[in-house]
Short mmCIF file of N, CA and C in Angstrom, two decimals:
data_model
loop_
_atom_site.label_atom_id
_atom_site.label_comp_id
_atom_site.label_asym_id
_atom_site.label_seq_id
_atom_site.Cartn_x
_atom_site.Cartn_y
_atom_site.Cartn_z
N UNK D 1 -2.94 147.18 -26.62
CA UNK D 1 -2.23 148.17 -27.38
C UNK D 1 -1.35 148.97 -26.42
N UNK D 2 0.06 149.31 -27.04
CA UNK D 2 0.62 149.82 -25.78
C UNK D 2 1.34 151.33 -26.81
N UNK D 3 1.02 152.14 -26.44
CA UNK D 3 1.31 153.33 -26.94
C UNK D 3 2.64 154.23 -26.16
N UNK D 4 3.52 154.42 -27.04
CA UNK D 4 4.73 155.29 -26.42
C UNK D 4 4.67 156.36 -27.91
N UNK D 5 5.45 157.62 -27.23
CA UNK D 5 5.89 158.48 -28.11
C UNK D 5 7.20 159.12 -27.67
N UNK D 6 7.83 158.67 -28.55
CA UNK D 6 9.30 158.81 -28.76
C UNK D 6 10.05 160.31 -29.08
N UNK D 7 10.82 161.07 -28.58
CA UNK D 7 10.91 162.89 -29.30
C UNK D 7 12.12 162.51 -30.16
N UNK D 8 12.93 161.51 -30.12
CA UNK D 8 14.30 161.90 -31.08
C UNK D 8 14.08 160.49 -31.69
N UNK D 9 14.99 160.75 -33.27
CA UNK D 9 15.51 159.81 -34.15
C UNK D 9 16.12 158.90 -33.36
N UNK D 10 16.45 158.86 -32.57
CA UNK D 10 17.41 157.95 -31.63
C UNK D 10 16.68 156.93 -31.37
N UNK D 11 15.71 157.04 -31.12
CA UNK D 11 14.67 156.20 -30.34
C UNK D 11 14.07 155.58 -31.30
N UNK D 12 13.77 154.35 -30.61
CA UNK D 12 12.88 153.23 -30.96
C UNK D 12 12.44 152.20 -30.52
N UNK D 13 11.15 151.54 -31.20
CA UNK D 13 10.58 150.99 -30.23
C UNK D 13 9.96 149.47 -31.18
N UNK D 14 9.96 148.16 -30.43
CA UNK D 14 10.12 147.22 -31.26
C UNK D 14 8.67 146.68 -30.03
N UNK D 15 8.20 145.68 -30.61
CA UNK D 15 7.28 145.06 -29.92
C UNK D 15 7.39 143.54 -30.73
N UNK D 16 6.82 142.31 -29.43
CA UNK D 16 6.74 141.48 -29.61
C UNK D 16 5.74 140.29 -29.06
N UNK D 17 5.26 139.96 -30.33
CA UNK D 17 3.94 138.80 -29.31
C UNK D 17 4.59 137.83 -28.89
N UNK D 18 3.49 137.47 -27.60
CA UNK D 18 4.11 136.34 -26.72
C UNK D 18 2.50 135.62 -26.92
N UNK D 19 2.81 134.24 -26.19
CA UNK D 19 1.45 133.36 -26.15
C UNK D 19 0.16 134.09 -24.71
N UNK D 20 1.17 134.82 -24.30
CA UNK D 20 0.38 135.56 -23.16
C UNK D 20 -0.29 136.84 -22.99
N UNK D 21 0.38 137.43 -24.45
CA UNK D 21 0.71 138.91 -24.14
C UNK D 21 1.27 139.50 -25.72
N UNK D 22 1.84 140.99 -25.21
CA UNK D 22 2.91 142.12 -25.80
C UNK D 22 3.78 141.97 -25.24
N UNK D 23 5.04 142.26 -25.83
CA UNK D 23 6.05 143.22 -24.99
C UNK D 23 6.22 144.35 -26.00
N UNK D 24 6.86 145.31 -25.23
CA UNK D 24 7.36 146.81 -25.97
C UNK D 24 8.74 146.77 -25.43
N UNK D 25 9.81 147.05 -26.79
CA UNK D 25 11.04 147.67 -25.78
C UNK D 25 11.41 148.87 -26.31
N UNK D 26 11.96 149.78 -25.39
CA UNK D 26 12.01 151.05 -26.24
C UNK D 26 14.01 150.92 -25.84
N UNK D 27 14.30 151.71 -26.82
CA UNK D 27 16.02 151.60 -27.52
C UNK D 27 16.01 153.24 -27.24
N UNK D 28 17.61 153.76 -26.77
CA UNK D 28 17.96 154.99 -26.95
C UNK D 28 19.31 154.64 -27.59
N UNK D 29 19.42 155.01 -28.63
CA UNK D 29 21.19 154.92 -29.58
C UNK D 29 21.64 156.20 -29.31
N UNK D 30 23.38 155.89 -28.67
CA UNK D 30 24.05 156.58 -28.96
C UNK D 30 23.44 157.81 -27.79
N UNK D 31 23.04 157.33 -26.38
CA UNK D 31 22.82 157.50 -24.85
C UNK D 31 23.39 159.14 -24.84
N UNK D 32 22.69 160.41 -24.39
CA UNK D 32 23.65 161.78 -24.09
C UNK D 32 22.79 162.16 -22.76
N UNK D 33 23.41 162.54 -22.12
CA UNK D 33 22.75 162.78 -20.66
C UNK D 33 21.56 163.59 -20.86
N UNK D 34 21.30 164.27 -22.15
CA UNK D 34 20.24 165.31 -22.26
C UNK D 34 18.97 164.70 -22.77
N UNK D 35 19.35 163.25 -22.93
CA UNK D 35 18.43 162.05 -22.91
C UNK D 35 17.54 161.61 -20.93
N UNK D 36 18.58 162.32 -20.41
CA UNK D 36 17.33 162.14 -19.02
C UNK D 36 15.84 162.57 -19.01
N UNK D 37 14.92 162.36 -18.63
CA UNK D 37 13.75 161.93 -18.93
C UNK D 37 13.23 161.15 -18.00
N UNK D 38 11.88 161.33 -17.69
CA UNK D 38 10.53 160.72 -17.37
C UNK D 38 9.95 160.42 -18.74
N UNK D 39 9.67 158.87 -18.55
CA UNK D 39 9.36 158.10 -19.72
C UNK D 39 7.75 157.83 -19.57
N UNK D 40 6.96 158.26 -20.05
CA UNK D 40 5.27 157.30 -20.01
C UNK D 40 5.33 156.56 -20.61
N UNK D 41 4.26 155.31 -20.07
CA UNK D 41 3.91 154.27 -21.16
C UNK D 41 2.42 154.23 -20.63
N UNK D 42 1.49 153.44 -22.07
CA UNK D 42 0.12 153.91 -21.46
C UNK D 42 0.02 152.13 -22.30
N UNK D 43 -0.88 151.33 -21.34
CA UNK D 43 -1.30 150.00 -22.21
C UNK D 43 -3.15 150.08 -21.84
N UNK D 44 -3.01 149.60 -23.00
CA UNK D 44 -4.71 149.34 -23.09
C UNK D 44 -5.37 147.97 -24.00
N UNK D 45 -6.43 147.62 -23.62
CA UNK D 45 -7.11 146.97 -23.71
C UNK D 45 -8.78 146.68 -23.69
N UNK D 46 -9.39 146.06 -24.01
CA UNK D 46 -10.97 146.21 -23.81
C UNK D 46 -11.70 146.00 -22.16
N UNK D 47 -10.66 145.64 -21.25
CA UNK D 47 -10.86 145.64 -19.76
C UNK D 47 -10.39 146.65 -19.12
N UNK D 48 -9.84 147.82 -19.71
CA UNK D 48 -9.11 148.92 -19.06
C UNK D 48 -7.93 149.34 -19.57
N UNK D 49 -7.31 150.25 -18.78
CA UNK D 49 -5.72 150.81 -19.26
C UNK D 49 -5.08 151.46 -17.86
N UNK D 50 -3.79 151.33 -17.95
CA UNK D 50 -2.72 151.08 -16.79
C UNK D 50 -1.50 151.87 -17.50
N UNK D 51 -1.39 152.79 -17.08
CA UNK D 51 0.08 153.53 -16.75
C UNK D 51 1.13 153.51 -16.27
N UNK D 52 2.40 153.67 -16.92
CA UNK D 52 3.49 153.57 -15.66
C UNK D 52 4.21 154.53 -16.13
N UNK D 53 5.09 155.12 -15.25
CA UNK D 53 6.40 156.03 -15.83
C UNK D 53 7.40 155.20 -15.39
N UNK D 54 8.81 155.87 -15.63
CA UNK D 54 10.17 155.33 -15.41
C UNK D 54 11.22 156.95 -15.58
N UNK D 55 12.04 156.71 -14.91
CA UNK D 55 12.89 157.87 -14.94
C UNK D 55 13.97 157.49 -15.37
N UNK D 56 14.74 158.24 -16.36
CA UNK D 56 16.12 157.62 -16.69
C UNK D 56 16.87 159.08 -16.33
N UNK D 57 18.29 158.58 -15.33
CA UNK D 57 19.13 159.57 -15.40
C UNK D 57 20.16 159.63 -15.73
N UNK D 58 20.85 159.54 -17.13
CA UNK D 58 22.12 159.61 -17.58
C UNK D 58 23.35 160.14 -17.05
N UNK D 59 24.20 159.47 -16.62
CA UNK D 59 24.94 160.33 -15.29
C UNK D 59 26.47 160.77 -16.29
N UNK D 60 26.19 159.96 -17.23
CA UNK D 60 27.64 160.35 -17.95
C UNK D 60 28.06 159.39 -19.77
N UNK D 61 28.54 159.89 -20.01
CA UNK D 61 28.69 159.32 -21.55
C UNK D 61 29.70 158.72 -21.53
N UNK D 62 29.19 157.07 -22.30
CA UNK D 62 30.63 155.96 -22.90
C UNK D 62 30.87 156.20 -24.10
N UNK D 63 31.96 155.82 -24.27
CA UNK D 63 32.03 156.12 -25.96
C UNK D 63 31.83 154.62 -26.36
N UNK D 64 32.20 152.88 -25.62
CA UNK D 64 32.02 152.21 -26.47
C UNK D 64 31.23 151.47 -25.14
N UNK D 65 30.05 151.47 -24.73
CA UNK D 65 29.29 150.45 -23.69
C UNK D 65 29.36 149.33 -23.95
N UNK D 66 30.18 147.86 -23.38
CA UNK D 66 30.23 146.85 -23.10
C UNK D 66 29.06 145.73 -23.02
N UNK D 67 27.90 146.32 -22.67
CA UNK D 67 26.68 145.78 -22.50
C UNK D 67 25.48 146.88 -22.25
N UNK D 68 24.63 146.31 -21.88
CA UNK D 68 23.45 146.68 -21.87
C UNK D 68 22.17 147.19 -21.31
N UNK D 69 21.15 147.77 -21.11
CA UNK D 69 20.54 147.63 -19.41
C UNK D 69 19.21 147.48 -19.78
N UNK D 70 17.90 146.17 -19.63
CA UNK D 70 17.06 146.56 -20.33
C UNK D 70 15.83 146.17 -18.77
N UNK D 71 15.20 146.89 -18.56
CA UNK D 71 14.00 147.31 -17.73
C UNK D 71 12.82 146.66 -17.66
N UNK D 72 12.41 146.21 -17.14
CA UNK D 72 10.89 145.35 -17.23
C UNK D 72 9.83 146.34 -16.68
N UNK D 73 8.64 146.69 -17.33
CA UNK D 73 8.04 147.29 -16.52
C UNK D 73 6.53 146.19 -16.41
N UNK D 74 5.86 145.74 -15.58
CA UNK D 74 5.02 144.62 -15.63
C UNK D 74 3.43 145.75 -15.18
N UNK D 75 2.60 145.34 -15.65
CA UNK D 75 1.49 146.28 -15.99
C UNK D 75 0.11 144.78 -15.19
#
């Protein structure tokens, strides 16, 4: 089980089974620098649970982003 909590409508978060596993991806729409943030993620299981953070620092606003940036965090 991998638990995030999200503060804005913006956000979201999709998950997907694999033959191995979860994944979680979490989405920010429509990116504002006041979106910078220290992110937790907490995963658990019946053998334990493992933490990670991530820092995002928004350095500036696009109006139409070209692509994409998506993060692996491996637990």
């Amino acid at each position: 089980m991998i638990n995030c909590v999200f503060p804005k409508r913006r956000y979201s978060k999709r998950q997907y089974d694999h033959h191995d596993g979860l994944t979680s991806q979490m989405s920010i729409h429509s990116v504002r620098r006041e979106d910078s943030s220290v992110f937790s993620c907490r995963a658990s299981n019946r053998y334990g649970q493992d933490d990670s953070t991530v820092e995002l620092v928004v350095q500036e606003e696009f109006s139409n982003p070209s692509s994409s940036v998506s993060v692996d965090i491996d637990f």
